[in-house]
CSV table of C-alpha atoms in Angstrom, one decimal:
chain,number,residue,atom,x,y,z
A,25,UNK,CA,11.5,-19.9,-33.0
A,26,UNK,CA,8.0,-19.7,-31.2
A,27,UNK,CA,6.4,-16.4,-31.5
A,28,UNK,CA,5.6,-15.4,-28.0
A,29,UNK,CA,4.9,-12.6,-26.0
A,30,UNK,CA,7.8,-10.7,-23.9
A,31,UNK,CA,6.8,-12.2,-20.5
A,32,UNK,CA,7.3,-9.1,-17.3
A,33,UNK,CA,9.0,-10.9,-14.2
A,34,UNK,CA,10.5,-8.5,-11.9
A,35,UNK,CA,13.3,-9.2,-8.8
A,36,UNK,CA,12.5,-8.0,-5.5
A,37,UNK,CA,14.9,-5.1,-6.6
A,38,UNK,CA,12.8,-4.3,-9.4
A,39,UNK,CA,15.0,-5.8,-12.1
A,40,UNK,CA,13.7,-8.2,-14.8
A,41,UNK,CA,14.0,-11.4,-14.5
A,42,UNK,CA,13.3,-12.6,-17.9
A,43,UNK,CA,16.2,-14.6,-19.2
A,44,UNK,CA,16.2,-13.3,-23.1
A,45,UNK,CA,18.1,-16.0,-25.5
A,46,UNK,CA,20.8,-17.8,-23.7
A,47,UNK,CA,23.9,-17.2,-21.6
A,48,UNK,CA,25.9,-18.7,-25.3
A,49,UNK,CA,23.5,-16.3,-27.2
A,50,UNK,CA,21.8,-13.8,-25.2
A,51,UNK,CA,19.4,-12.4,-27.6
A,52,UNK,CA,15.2,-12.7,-28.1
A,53,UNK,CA,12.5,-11.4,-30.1
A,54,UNK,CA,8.8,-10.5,-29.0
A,55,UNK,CA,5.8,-9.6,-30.8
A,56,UNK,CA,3.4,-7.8,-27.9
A,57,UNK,CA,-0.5,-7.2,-28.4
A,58,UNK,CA,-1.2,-4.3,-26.2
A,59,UNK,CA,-4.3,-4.3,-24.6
A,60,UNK,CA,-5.8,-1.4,-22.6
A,61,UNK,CA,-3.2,-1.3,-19.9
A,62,UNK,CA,0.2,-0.2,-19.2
A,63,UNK,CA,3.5,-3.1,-18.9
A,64,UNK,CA,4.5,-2.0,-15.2
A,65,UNK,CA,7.8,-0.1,-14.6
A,66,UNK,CA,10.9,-2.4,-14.6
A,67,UNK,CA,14.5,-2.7,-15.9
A,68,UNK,CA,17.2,-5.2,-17.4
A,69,UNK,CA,20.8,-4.9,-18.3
A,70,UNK,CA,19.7,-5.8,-22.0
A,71,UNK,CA,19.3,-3.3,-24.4
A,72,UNK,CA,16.2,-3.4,-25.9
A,73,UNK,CA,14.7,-2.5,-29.6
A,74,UNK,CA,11.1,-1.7,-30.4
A,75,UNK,CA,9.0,-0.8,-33.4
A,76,UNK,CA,5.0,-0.1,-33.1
A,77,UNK,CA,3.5,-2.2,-36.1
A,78,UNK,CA,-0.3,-1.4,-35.5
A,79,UNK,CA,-1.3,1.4,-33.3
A,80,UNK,CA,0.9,3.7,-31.0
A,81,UNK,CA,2.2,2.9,-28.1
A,82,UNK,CA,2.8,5.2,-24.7
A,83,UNK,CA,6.4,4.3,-23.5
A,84,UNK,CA,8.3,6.1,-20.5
A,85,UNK,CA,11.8,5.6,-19.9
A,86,UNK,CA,13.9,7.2,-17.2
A,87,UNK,CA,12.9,10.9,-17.3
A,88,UNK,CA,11.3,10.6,-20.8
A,89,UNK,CA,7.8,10.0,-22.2
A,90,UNK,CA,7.1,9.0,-25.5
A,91,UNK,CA,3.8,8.3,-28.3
A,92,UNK,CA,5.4,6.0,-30.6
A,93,UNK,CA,3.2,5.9,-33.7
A,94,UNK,CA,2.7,3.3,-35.9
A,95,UNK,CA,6.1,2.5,-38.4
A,96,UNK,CA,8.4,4.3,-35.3
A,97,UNK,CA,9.9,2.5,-32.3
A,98,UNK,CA,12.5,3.5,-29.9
A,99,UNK,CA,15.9,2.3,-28.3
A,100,UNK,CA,16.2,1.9,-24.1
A,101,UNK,CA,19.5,1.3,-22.8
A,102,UNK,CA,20.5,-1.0,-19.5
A,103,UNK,CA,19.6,-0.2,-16.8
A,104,UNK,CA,16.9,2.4,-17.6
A,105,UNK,CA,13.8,2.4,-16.0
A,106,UNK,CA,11.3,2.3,-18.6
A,107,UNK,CA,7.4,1.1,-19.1
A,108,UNK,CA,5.1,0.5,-22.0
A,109,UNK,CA,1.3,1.7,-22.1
A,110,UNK,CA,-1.3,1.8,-25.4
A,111,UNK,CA,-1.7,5.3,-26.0
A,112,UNK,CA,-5.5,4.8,-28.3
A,113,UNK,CA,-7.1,3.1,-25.9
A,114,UNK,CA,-6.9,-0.2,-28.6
A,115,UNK,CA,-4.8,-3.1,-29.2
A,116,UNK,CA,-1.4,-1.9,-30.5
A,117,UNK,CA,1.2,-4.5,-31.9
A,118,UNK,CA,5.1,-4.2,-31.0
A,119,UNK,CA,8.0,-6.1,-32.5
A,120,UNK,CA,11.1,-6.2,-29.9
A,121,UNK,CA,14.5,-7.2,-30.3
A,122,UNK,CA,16.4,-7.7,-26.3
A,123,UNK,CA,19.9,-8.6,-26.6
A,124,UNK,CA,22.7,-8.5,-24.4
A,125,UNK,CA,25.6,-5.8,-24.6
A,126,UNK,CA,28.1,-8.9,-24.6
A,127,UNK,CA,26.5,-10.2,-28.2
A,128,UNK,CA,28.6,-7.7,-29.6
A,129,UNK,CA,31.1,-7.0,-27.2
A,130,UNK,CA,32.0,-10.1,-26.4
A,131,UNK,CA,34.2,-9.9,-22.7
A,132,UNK,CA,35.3,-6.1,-20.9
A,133,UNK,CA,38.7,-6.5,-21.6
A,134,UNK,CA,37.9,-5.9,-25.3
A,135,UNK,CA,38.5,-3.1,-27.6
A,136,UNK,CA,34.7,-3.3,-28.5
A,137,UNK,CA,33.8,-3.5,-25.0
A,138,UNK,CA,36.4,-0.7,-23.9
A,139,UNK,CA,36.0,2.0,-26.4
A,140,UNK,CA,32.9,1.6,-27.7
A,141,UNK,CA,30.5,-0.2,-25.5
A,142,UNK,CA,31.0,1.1,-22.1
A,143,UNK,CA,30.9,4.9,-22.7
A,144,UNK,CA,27.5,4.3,-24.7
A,145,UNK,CA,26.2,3.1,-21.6
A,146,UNK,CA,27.4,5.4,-19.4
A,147,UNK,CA,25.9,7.9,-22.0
A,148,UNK,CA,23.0,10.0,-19.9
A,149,UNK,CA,22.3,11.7,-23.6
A,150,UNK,CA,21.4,7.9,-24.5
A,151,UNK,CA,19.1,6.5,-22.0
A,152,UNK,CA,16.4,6.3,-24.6
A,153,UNK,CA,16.4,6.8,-28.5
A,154,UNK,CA,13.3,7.8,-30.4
A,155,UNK,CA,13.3,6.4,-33.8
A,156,UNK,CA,11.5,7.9,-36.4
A,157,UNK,CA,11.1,6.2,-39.7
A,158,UNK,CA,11.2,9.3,-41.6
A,159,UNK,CA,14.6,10.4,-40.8
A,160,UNK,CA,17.1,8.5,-42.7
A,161,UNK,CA,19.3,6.9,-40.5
A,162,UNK,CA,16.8,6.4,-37.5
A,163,UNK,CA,14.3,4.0,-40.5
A,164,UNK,CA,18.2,2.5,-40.8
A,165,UNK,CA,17.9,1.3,-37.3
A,166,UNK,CA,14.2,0.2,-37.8
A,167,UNK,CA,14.7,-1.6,-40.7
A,168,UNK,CA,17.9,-3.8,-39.0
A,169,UNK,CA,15.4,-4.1,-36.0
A,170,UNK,CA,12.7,-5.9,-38.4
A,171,UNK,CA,14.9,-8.0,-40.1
A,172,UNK,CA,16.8,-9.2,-37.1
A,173,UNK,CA,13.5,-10.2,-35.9
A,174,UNK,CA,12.5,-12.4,-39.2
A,175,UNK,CA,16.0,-13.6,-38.6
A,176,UNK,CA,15.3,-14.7,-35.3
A,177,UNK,CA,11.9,-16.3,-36.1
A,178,UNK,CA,13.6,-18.5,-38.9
A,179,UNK,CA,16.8,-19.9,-36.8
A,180,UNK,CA,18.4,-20.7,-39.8
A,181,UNK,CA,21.7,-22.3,-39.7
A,182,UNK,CA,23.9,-19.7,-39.1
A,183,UNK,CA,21.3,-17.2,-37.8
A,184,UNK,CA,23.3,-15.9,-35.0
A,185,UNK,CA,25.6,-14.4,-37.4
A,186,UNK,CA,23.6,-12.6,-39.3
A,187,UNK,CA,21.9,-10.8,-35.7
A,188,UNK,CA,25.3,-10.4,-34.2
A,189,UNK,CA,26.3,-8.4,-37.5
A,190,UNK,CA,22.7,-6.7,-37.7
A,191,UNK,CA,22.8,-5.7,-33.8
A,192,UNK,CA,26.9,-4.3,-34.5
A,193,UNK,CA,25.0,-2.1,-37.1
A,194,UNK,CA,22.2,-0.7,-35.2
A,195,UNK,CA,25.2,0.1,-31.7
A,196,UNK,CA,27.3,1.9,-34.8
A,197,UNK,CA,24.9,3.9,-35.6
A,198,UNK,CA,23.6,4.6,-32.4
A,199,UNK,CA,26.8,5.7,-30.8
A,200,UNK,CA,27.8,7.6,-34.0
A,201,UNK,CA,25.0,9.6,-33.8
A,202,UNK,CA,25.0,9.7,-30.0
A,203,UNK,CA,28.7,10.7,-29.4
A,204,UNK,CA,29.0,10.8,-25.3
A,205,UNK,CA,27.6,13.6,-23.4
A,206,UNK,CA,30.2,15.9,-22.2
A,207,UNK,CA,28.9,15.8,-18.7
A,208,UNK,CA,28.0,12.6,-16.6
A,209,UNK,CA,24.4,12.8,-15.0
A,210,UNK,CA,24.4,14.1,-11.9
A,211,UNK,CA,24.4,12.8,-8.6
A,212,UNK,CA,20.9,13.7,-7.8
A,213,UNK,CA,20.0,12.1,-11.1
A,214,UNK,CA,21.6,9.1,-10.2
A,215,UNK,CA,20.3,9.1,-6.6
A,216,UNK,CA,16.7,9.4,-7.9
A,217,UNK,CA,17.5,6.1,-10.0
A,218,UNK,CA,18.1,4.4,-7.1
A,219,UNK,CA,15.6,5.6,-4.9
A,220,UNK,CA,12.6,4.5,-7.6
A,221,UNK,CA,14.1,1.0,-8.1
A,222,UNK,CA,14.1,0.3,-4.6
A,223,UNK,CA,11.0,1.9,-4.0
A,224,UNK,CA,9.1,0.3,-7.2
A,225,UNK,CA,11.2,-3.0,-5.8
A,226,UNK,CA,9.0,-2.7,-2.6
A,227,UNK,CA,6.0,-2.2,-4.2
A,228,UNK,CA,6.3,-5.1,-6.8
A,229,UNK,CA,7.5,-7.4,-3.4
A,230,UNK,CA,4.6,-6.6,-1.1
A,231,UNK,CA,2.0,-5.2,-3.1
A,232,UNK,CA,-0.9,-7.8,-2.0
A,233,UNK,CA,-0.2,-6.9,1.5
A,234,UNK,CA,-1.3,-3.2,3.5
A,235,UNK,CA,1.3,-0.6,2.1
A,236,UNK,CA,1.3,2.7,3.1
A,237,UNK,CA,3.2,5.6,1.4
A,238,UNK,CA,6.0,5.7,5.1
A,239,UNK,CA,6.6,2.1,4.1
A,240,UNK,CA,7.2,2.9,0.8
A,241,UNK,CA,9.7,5.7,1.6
A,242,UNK,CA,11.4,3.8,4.1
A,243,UNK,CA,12.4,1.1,1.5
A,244,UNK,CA,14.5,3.8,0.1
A,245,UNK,CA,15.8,5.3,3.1
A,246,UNK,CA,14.0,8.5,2.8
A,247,UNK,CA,11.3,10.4,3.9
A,248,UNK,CA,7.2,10.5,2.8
A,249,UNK,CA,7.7,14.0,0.9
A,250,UNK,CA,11.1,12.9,-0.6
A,251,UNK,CA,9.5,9.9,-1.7
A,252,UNK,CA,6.6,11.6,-3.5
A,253,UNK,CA,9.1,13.8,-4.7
A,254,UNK,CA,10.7,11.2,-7.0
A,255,UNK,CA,7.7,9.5,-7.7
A,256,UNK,CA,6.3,12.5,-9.4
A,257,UNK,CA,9.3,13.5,-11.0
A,258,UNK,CA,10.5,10.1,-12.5
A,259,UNK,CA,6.8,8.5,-13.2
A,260,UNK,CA,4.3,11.4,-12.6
A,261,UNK,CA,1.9,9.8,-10.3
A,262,UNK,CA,2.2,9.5,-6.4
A,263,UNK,CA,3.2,6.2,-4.8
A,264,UNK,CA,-0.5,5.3,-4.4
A,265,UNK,CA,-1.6,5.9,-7.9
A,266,UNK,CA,1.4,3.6,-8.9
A,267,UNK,CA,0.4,0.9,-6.4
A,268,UNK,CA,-3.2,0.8,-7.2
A,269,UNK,CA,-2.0,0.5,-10.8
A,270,UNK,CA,0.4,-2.1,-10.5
A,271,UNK,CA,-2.2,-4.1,-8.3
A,272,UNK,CA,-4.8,-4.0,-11.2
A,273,UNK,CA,-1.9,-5.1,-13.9
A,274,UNK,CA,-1.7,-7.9,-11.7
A,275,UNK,CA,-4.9,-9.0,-11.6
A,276,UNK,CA,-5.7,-8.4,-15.2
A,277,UNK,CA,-3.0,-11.4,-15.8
A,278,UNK,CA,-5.1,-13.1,-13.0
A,279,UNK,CA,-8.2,-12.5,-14.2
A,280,UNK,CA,-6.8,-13.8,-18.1
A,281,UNK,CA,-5.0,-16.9,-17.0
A,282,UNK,CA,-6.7,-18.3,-13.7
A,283,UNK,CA,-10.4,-19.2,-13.2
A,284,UNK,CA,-10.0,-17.6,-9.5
A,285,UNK,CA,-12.9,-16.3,-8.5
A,286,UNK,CA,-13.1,-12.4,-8.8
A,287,UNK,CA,-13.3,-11.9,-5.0
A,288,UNK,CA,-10.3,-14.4,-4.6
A,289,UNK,CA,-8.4,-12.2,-7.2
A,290,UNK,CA,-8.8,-9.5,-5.5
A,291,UNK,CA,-7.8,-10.2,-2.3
A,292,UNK,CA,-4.6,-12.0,-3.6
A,293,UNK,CA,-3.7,-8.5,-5.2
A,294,UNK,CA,-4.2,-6.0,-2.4
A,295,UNK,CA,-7.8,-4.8,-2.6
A,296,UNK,CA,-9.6,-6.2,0.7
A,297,UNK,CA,-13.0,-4.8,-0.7
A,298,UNK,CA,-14.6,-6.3,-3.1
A,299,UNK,CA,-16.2,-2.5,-3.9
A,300,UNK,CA,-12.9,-0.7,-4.4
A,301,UNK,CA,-11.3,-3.6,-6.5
A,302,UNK,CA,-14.5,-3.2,-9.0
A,303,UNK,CA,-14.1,0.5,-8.6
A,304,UNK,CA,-10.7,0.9,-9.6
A,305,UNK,CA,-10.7,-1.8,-12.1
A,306,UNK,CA,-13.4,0.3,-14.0
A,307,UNK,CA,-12.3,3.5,-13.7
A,308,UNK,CA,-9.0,2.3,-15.5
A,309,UNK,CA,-10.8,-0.3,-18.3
A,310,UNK,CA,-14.0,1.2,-18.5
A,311,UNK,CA,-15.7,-2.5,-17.4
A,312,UNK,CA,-15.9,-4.6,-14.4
A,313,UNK,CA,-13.3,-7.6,-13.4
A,314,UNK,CA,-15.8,-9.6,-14.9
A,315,UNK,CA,-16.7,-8.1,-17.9
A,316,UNK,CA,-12.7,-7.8,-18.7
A,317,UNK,CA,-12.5,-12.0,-18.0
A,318,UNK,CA,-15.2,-12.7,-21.3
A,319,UNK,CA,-13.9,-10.1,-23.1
A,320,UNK,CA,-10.1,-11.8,-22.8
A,321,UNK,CA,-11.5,-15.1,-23.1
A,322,UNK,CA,-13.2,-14.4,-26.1
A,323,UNK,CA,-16.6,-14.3,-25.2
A,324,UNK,CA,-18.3,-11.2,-24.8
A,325,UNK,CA,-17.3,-8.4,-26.9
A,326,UNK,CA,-15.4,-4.9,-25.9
């Protein structure tokens, strides 16, 4: 298999788009060279795998916020909102394994599916599983992670046995050590999940037009101080700050794969001055849009 990076496309309802393996195998691996920027908010109904090889790594999922050090990595289950930053400022390396609940499952009308399967993801205890390589059985789950992800790279004949029974190890020991939460999450909780992925939806739709915070809110059906609300609570930044953010992700891919001009690049992401797009571009990489272009190209250092 080609190494490649995970690639981030995301629905109009914020969900990812990225089709990982196949619909007769749906499982992928990633290695990911973090630069100096977050991977913006988004979701899937994989179940997803990571280990930090080189640096640390700043991931949020759901409610939870994480600095992943170098050797630890961390489990997020469907569905969960999650995002992935660099937390030294320096390019961190991740390995990831995404693979589909049905690998191992197979249909919903079987036993694996049925008593194991569904209640682990209906498990609000297990939305996201910190791994740390010095507890026993969480360096278990690591190790199957890395060598799931050699087996991938080889595609040996036969490979898709050997990740099928890998992936069935890490679930067991995840739901063994993760018995189901006595009590489902509660309906606020689960309101609040809905709210942000429509809300982050509308954002990632419309976020080279004008967007105010009442357009924001009203994607979600509620109002401005509601809408701040969850967006402080679930991300811990305002609607703005996420926009803004999310509008200088998307240039930095612009400004890495295009020769656009910078103005052009701006505009096509949301900033309709020139000033405030070099502004905010610095004040969140320390250098201007141009400056970041030679240094991604290669030809000026950081």
């Amino acid at each position: 298999m080609e190494l490649s990076m995970c690639p981030i496309r995301i629905s109009s309802q914020g969900r990812e788009l990225t089709t990982f393996g196949s619909s007769l195998f749906p499982s992928a691996c990633y290695e990911d060279c973090l630069r100096y920027d977050d991977l913006p908010w988004h979701w899937h109904d994989e179940w997803e795998l990571i280990r930090v090889i080189d640096g640390a790594a700043d991931i949020k999922a759901g409610n939870n916020c994480y600095i992943i050090s170098e050797g630890d990595g961390i489990f997020v289950n469907s569905g969960v909102l999650h995002s992935i930053g660099n937390a030294r400022r320096k390019i961190s390396r991740l390995h990831s394994v995404i693979f589909h609940p049905r690998l191992i499952g197979g249909g919903q009308d079987t036993i694996y599916w049925q008593k194991y399967i569904h209640p682990f993801l209906e498990n609000a205890s297990a939305d996201s599983i910190c791994l740390d390589q010095a507890v026993t059985w969480q360096r278990d789950v690591l190790d199957s992670l890395e060598r799931t992800w050699k087996i991938h790279m080889s595609e040996d004949y036969g490979y898709e046995f050997l990740i099928r029974e890998e992936m069935s190890h890490v679930l067991y020991t995840l739901i063994t050590r993760n018995p189901p939460a006595p009590a489902s999450p509660s309906p606020r909780s689960l309101r609040n999940s809905e709210r942000m992925k429509a809300m982050l939806a509308y954002i990632h739709t419309h976020y080279s037009e004008s967007v105010t915070i009442g357009q924001v809110a009203a994607s979600a059906s509620i109002s401005v101080s509601e809408a701040l609300r969850c967006f402080q609570s679930s991300i811990g930044r305002t609607p703005g700050q996420y926009l803004r953010h999310f509008r200088i992700h998307q240039a930095e891919k612009l400004l890495e794969t295009t020769d656009d001009k910078i103005i052009d690049i701006g505009i096509q992401c949301g900033f309709s001055e020139m000033s405030y797009f070099a502004k905010s571009f610095r004040e969140v990489h320390g250098c201007t849009p141009s400056e970041y272009r030679k240094r991604s190209a290669g030809t000026e250092s950081p």
